[in-house]
Amino acid sequence: MNLILRWLLFAFAITFVAWIIPGIRVENFFGAMFVCVILALINTFIKPLLQTLTLPISVLTFGLFTLVLNAFLLMFAGWVTPGFVVDGFWSALFGSILLSLFASGINKIHLNEHQHI
């Protein structure tokens, strides 16, 4: 049940980001739910590999390159997901920052539930 709630909250976050950031569009809420699945797969399988490969750049930029990497991964998600469009780098950068903030909040809600059990 907790996984479904987090999935729905993140889909709402994607819908909100698409509403507020010009250049990011999602067709409908079910499309946002599908984007959640695609982003989870990207973050599980592709992002760790790219983080390892770009570690020297991340160290030199004090971790700021991670923001660029997240933007490119959001653009990739827009490229592979039907009904989800990310028009350019700046939209992807601001969108990925907002999504990271929302994900952080959603994960804290998740952690608090386990602390009370």
PDB file of N, CA, C and O in Angstrom, residues 37-86:
ATOM      1  N   VAL A  37       7.325   5.112 -13.543  1.00  0.00           N
ATOM      2  CA  VAL A  37       7.934   3.800 -13.764  1.00  0.00           C
ATOM      3  C   VAL A  37       9.219   3.942 -14.571  1.00  0.00           C
ATOM      4  O   VAL A  37      10.260   3.361 -14.219  1.00  0.00           O
ATOM      5  N   ILE A  38       9.172   4.740 -15.641  1.00  0.00           N
ATOM      6  CA  ILE A  38      10.348   4.939 -16.479  1.00  0.00           C
ATOM      7  C   ILE A  38      11.473   5.598 -15.683  1.00  0.00           C
ATOM      8  O   ILE A  38      12.634   5.174 -15.748  1.00  0.00           O
ATOM      9  N   LEU A  39      11.146   6.641 -14.900  1.00  0.00           N
ATOM     10  CA  LEU A  39      12.175   7.309 -14.086  1.00  0.00           C
ATOM     11  C   LEU A  39      12.754   6.365 -13.035  1.00  0.00           C
ATOM     12  O   LEU A  39      13.953   6.412 -12.751  1.00  0.00           O
ATOM     13  N   ALA A  40      11.927   5.510 -12.467  1.00  0.00           N
ATOM     14  CA  ALA A  40      12.431   4.536 -11.491  1.00  0.00           C
ATOM     15  C   ALA A  40      13.416   3.574 -12.159  1.00  0.00           C
ATOM     16  O   ALA A  40      14.468   3.261 -11.582  1.00  0.00           O
ATOM     17  N   LEU A  41      13.092   3.128 -13.361  1.00  0.00           N
ATOM     18  CA  LEU A  41      13.999   2.232 -14.087  1.00  0.00           C
ATOM     19  C   LEU A  41      15.306   2.942 -14.452  1.00  0.00           C
ATOM     20  O   LEU A  41      16.394   2.375 -14.312  1.00  0.00           O
ATOM     21  N   ILE A  42      15.190   4.190 -14.916  1.00  0.00           N
ATOM     22  CA  ILE A  42      16.384   4.972 -15.258  1.00  0.00           C
ATOM     23  C   ILE A  42      17.254   5.185 -14.024  1.00  0.00           C
ATOM     24  O   ILE A  42      18.476   5.009 -14.068  1.00  0.00           O
ATOM     25  N   ASN A  43      16.628   5.556 -12.906  1.00  0.00           N
ATOM     26  CA  ASN A  43      17.385   5.818 -11.674  1.00  0.00           C
ATOM     27  C   ASN A  43      17.987   4.553 -11.073  1.00  0.00           C
ATOM     28  O   ASN A  43      18.977   4.617 -10.354  1.00  0.00           O
ATOM     29  N   THR A  44      17.385   3.405 -11.380  1.00  0.00           N
ATOM     30  CA  THR A  44      17.894   2.144 -10.841  1.00  0.00           C
ATOM     31  C   THR A  44      19.026   1.577 -11.684  1.00  0.00           C
ATOM     32  O   THR A  44      20.021   1.079 -11.135  1.00  0.00           O
ATOM     33  N   PHE A  45      18.902   1.651 -13.013  1.00  0.00           N
ATOM     34  CA  PHE A  45      19.853   0.954 -13.867  1.00  0.00           C
ATOM     35  C   PHE A  45      20.848   1.866 -14.597  1.00  0.00           C
ATOM     36  O   PHE A  45      22.004   1.496 -14.755  1.00  0.00           O
ATOM     37  N   ILE A  46      20.419   3.028 -15.037  1.00  0.00           N
ATOM     38  CA  ILE A  46      21.286   3.874 -15.858  1.00  0.00           C
ATOM     39  C   ILE A  46      22.044   4.900 -15.012  1.00  0.00           C
ATOM     40  O   ILE A  46      23.245   5.101 -15.204  1.00  0.00           O
ATOM     41  N   LYS A  47      21.352   5.532 -14.065  1.00  0.00           N
ATOM     42  CA  LYS A  47      21.972   6.607 -13.300  1.00  0.00           C
ATOM     43  C   LYS A  47      23.215   6.162 -12.515  1.00  0.00           C
ATOM     44  O   LYS A  47      24.227   6.862 -12.537  1.00  0.00           O
ATOM     45  N   PRO A  48      23.201   5.010 -11.835  1.00  0.00           N
ATOM     46  CA  PRO A  48      24.421   4.618 -11.096  1.00  0.00           C
ATOM     47  C   PRO A  48      25.636   4.433 -12.014  1.00  0.00           C
ATOM     48  O   PRO A  48      26.749   4.822 -11.655  1.00  0.00           O
ATOM     49  N   LEU A  49      25.415   3.886 -13.195  1.00  0.00           N
ATOM     50  CA  LEU A  49      26.509   3.715 -14.141  1.00  0.00           C
ATOM     51  C   LEU A  49      27.060   5.073 -14.586  1.00  0.00           C
ATOM     52  O   LEU A  49      28.273   5.297 -14.598  1.00  0.00           O
ATOM     53  N   LEU A  50      26.153   5.990 -14.936  1.00  0.00           N
ATOM     54  CA  LEU A  50      26.587   7.316 -15.370  1.00  0.00           C
ATOM     55  C   LEU A  50      27.248   8.098 -14.237  1.00  0.00           C
ATOM     56  O   LEU A  50      28.199   8.850 -14.470  1.00  0.00           O
ATOM     57  N   GLN A  51      26.762   7.929 -13.009  1.00  0.00           N
ATOM     58  CA  GLN A  51      27.402   8.600 -11.878  1.00  0.00           C
ATOM     59  C   GLN A  51      28.829   8.100 -11.672  1.00  0.00           C
ATOM     60  O   GLN A  51      29.728   8.876 -11.346  1.00  0.00           O
ATOM     61  N   THR A  52      29.026   6.821 -11.864  1.00  0.00           N
ATOM     62  CA  THR A  52      30.368   6.258 -11.726  1.00  0.00           C
ATOM     63  C   THR A  52      31.289   6.787 -12.826  1.00  0.00           C
ATOM     64  O   THR A  52      32.427   7.171 -12.560  1.00  0.00           O
ATOM     65  N   LEU A  53      30.779   6.820 -14.053  1.00  0.00           N
ATOM     66  CA  LEU A  53      31.591   7.293 -15.175  1.00  0.00           C
ATOM     67  C   LEU A  53      31.926   8.779 -15.073  1.00  0.00           C
ATOM     68  O   LEU A  53      32.983   9.212 -15.519  1.00  0.00           O
ATOM     69  N   THR A  54      31.019   9.560 -14.501  1.00  0.00           N
ATOM     70  CA  THR A  54      31.229  11.017 -14.416  1.00  0.00           C
ATOM     71  C   THR A  54      31.723  11.463 -13.042  1.00  0.00           C
ATOM     72  O   THR A  54      31.714  12.657 -12.752  1.00  0.00           O
ATOM     73  N   LEU A  55      32.172  10.523 -12.232  1.00  0.00           N
ATOM     74  CA  LEU A  55      32.639  10.861 -10.890  1.00  0.00           C
ATOM     75  C   LEU A  55      33.753  11.908 -10.881  1.00  0.00           C
ATOM     76  O   LEU A  55      33.697  12.851 -10.084  1.00  0.00           O
ATOM     77  N   PRO A  56      34.753  11.814 -11.765  1.00  0.00           N
ATOM     78  CA  PRO A  56      35.791  12.866 -11.737  1.00  0.00           C
ATOM     79  C   PRO A  56      35.231  14.268 -12.010  1.00  0.00           C
ATOM     80  O   PRO A  56      35.639  15.233 -11.359  1.00  0.00           O
ATOM     81  N   ILE A  57      34.294  14.378 -12.944  1.00  0.00           N
ATOM     82  CA  ILE A  57      33.688  15.682 -13.237  1.00  0.00           C
ATOM     83  C   ILE A  57      32.880  16.160 -12.036  1.00  0.00           C
ATOM     84  O   ILE A  57      32.903  17.341 -11.680  1.00  0.00           O
ATOM     85  N   SER A  58      32.166  15.242 -11.399  1.00  0.00           N
ATOM     86  CA  SER A  58      31.376  15.611 -10.221  1.00  0.00           C
ATOM     87  C   SER A  58      32.260  16.097  -9.085  1.00  0.00           C
ATOM     88  O   SER A  58      31.909  17.051  -8.389  1.00  0.00           O
ATOM     89  N   VAL A  59      33.397  15.460  -8.910  1.00  0.00           N
ATOM     90  CA  VAL A  59      34.321  15.885  -7.852  1.00  0.00           C
ATOM     91  C   VAL A  59      34.858  17.282  -8.165  1.00  0.00           C
ATOM     92  O   VAL A  59      34.914  18.148  -7.282  1.00  0.00           O
ATOM     93  N   LEU A  60      35.239  17.509  -9.416  1.00  0.00           N
ATOM     94  CA  LEU A  60      35.787  18.814  -9.808  1.00  0.00           C
ATOM     95  C   LEU A  60      34.764  19.936  -9.680  1.00  0.00           C
ATOM     96  O   LEU A  60      35.125  21.082  -9.421  1.00  0.00           O
ATOM     97  N   THR A  61      33.483  19.611  -9.856  1.00  0.00           N
ATOM     98  CA  THR A  61      32.431  20.640  -9.777  1.00  0.00           C
ATOM     99  C   THR A  61      31.724  20.621  -8.425  1.00  0.00           C
ATOM    100  O   THR A  61      30.653  21.212  -8.281  1.00  0.00           O
ATOM    101  N   PHE A  62      32.313  19.930  -7.455  1.00  0.00           N
ATOM    102  CA  PHE A  62      31.741  19.837  -6.103  1.00  0.00           C
ATOM    103  C   PHE A  62      30.319  19.285  -6.119  1.00  0.00           C
ATOM    104  O   PHE A  62      29.454  19.716  -5.361  1.00  0.00           O
ATOM    105  N   GLY A  63      30.054  18.345  -7.006  1.00  0.00           N
ATOM    106  CA  GLY A  63      28.754  17.680  -7.071  1.00  0.00           C
ATOM    107  C   GLY A  63      27.720  18.369  -7.934  1.00  0.00           C
ATOM    108  O   GLY A  63      26.637  17.825  -8.142  1.00  0.00           O
ATOM    109  N   LEU A  64      28.019  19.551  -8.442  1.00  0.00           N
ATOM    110  CA  LEU A  64      27.034  20.269  -9.246  1.00  0.00           C
ATOM    111  C   LEU A  64      26.758  19.588 -10.587  1.00  0.00           C
ATOM    112  O   LEU A  64      25.694  19.768 -11.163  1.00  0.00           O
ATOM    113  N   PHE A  65      27.697  18.787 -11.065  1.00  0.00           N
ATOM    114  CA  PHE A  65      27.461  18.078 -12.320  1.00  0.00           C
ATOM    115  C   PHE A  65      26.314  17.089 -12.182  1.00  0.00           C
ATOM    116  O   PHE A  65      25.680  16.730 -13.174  1.00  0.00           O
ATOM    117  N   THR A  66      26.022  16.667 -10.970  1.00  0.00           N
ATOM    118  CA  THR A  66      24.887  15.774 -10.741  1.00  0.00           C
ATOM    119  C   THR A  66      23.583  16.415 -11.209  1.00  0.00           C
ATOM    120  O   THR A  66      22.698  15.731 -11.723  1.00  0.00           O
ATOM    121  N   LEU A  67      23.471  17.733 -11.056  1.00  0.00           N
ATOM    122  CA  LEU A  67      22.282  18.440 -11.552  1.00  0.00           C
ATOM    123  C   LEU A  67      22.172  18.319 -13.066  1.00  0.00           C
ATOM    124  O   LEU A  67      21.079  18.116 -13.608  1.00  0.00           O
ATOM    125  N   VAL A  68      23.302  18.438 -13.742  1.00  0.00           N
ATOM    126  CA  VAL A  68      23.322  18.301 -15.201  1.00  0.00           C
ATOM    127  C   VAL A  68      22.955  16.869 -15.594  1.00  0.00           C
ATOM    128  O   VAL A  68      22.161  16.651 -16.516  1.00  0.00           O
ATOM    129  N   LEU A  69      23.509  15.909 -14.890  1.00  0.00           N
ATOM    130  CA  LEU A  69      23.200  14.505 -15.163  1.00  0.00           C
ATOM    131  C   LEU A  69      21.710  14.231 -14.974  1.00  0.00           C
ATOM    132  O   LEU A  69      21.073  13.578 -15.823  1.00  0.00           O
ATOM    133  N   ASN A  70      21.134  14.746 -13.885  1.00  0.00           N
ATOM    134  CA  ASN A  70      19.696  14.566 -13.654  1.00  0.00           C
ATOM    135  C   ASN A  70      18.867  15.194 -14.763  1.00  0.00           C
ATOM    136  O   ASN A  70      17.847  14.638 -15.178  1.00  0.00           O
ATOM    137  N   ALA A  71      19.301  16.357 -15.251  1.00  0.00           N
ATOM    138  CA  ALA A  71      18.573  17.020 -16.344  1.00  0.00           C
ATOM    139  C   ALA A  71      18.612  16.160 -17.601  1.00  0.00           C
ATOM    140  O   ALA A  71      17.583  15.974 -18.264  1.00  0.00           O
ATOM    141  N   PHE A  72      19.773  15.623 -17.930  1.00  0.00           N
ATOM    142  CA  PHE A  72      19.867  14.773 -19.120  1.00  0.00           C
ATOM    143  C   PHE A  72      19.047  13.497 -18.973  1.00  0.00           C
ATOM    144  O   PHE A  72      18.437  13.027 -19.934  1.00  0.00           O
ATOM    145  N   LEU A  73      18.992  12.952 -17.769  1.00  0.00           N
ATOM    146  CA  LEU A  73      18.178  11.752 -17.557  1.00  0.00           C
ATOM    147  C   LEU A  73      16.683  12.064 -17.667  1.00  0.00           C
ATOM    148  O   LEU A  73      15.916  11.242 -18.172  1.00  0.00           O
ATOM    149  N   LEU A  74      16.272  13.254 -17.222  1.00  0.00           N
ATOM    150  CA  LEU A  74      14.868  13.649 -17.396  1.00  0.00           C
ATOM    151  C   LEU A  74      14.569  13.849 -18.878  1.00  0.00           C
ATOM    152  O   LEU A  74      13.494  13.459 -19.357  1.00  0.00           O
ATOM    153  N   MET A  75      15.512  14.434 -19.626  1.00  0.00           N
ATOM    154  CA  MET A  75      15.327  14.572 -21.067  1.00  0.00           C
ATOM    155  C   MET A  75      15.238  13.198 -21.731  1.00  0.00           C
ATOM    156  O   MET A  75      14.419  12.986 -22.633  1.00  0.00           O
ATOM    157  N   PHE A  76      16.049  12.257 -21.279  1.00  0.00           N
ATOM    158  CA  PHE A  76      15.997  10.891 -21.812  1.00  0.00           C
ATOM    159  C   PHE A  76      14.637  10.260 -21.526  1.00  0.00           C
ATOM    160  O   PHE A  76      14.060   9.594 -22.392  1.00  0.00           O
ATOM    161  N   ALA A  77      14.125  10.481 -20.316  1.00  0.00           N
ATOM    162  CA  ALA A  77      12.793   9.962 -19.976  1.00  0.00           C
ATOM    163  C   ALA A  77      11.742  10.553 -20.910  1.00  0.00           C
ATOM    164  O   ALA A  77      10.816   9.853 -21.339  1.00  0.00           O
ATOM    165  N   GLY A  78      11.864  11.835 -21.232  1.00  0.00           N
ATOM    166  CA  GLY A  78      10.948  12.453 -22.173  1.00  0.00           C
ATOM    167  C   GLY A  78      11.071  11.885 -23.572  1.00  0.00           C
ATOM    168  O   GLY A  78      10.092  11.821 -24.314  1.00  0.00           O
ATOM    169  N   TRP A  79      12.256  11.442 -23.908  1.00  0.00           N
ATOM    170  CA  TRP A  79      12.484  10.879 -25.227  1.00  0.00           C
ATOM    171  C   TRP A  79      11.892   9.472 -25.353  1.00  0.00           C
ATOM    172  O   TRP A  79      11.364   9.109 -26.397  1.00  0.00           O
ATOM    173  N   VAL A  80      11.950   8.671 -24.274  1.00  0.00           N
ATOM    174  CA  VAL A  80      11.499   7.273 -24.357  1.00  0.00           C
ATOM    175  C   VAL A  80      10.066   7.062 -23.885  1.00  0.00           C
ATOM    176  O   VAL A  80       9.511   5.987 -24.098  1.00  0.00           O
ATOM    177  N   THR A  81       9.460   8.060 -23.263  1.00  0.00           N
ATOM    178  CA  THR A  81       8.124   7.885 -22.706  1.00  0.00           C
ATOM    179  C   THR A  81       7.085   8.582 -23.573  1.00  0.00           C
ATOM    180  O   THR A  81       7.129   9.801 -23.729  1.00  0.00           O
ATOM    181  N   PRO A  82       6.145   7.828 -24.139  1.00  0.00           N
ATOM    182  CA  PRO A  82       5.089   8.473 -24.913  1.00  0.00           C
ATOM    183  C   PRO A  82       4.196   9.314 -23.996  1.00  0.00           C
ATOM    184  O   PRO A  82       3.885   8.915 -22.875  1.00  0.00           O
ATOM    185  N   GLY A  83       3.828  10.485 -24.468  1.00  0.00           N
ATOM    186  CA  GLY A  83       2.955  11.361 -23.689  1.00  0.00           C
ATOM    187  C   GLY A  83       3.687  12.245 -22.696  1.00  0.00           C
ATOM    188  O   GLY A  83       3.055  12.968 -21.930  1.00  0.00           O
ATOM    189  N   PHE A  84       5.015  12.180 -22.676  1.00  0.00           N
ATOM    190  CA  PHE A  84       5.824  13.003 -21.781  1.00  0.00           C
ATOM    191  C   PHE A  84       6.879  13.704 -22.622  1.00  0.00           C
ATOM    192  O   PHE A  84       7.665  13.060 -23.313  1.00  0.00           O
ATOM    193  N   VAL A  85       6.875  15.041 -22.575  1.00  0.00           N
ATOM    194  CA  VAL A  85       7.773  15.832 -23.418  1.00  0.00           C
ATOM    195  C   VAL A  85       8.605  16.758 -22.542  1.00  0.00           C
ATOM    196  O   VAL A  85       8.068  17.437 -21.663  1.00  0.00           O
ATOM    197  N   VAL A  86       9.902  16.761 -22.797  1.00  0.00           N
ATOM    198  CA  VAL A  86      10.818  17.712 -22.172  1.00  0.00           C
ATOM    199  C   VAL A  86      11.518  18.422 -23.325  1.00  0.00           C
ATOM    200  O   VAL A  86      12.300  17.811 -24.054  1.00  0.00           O
TER     201      VAL A  86
END
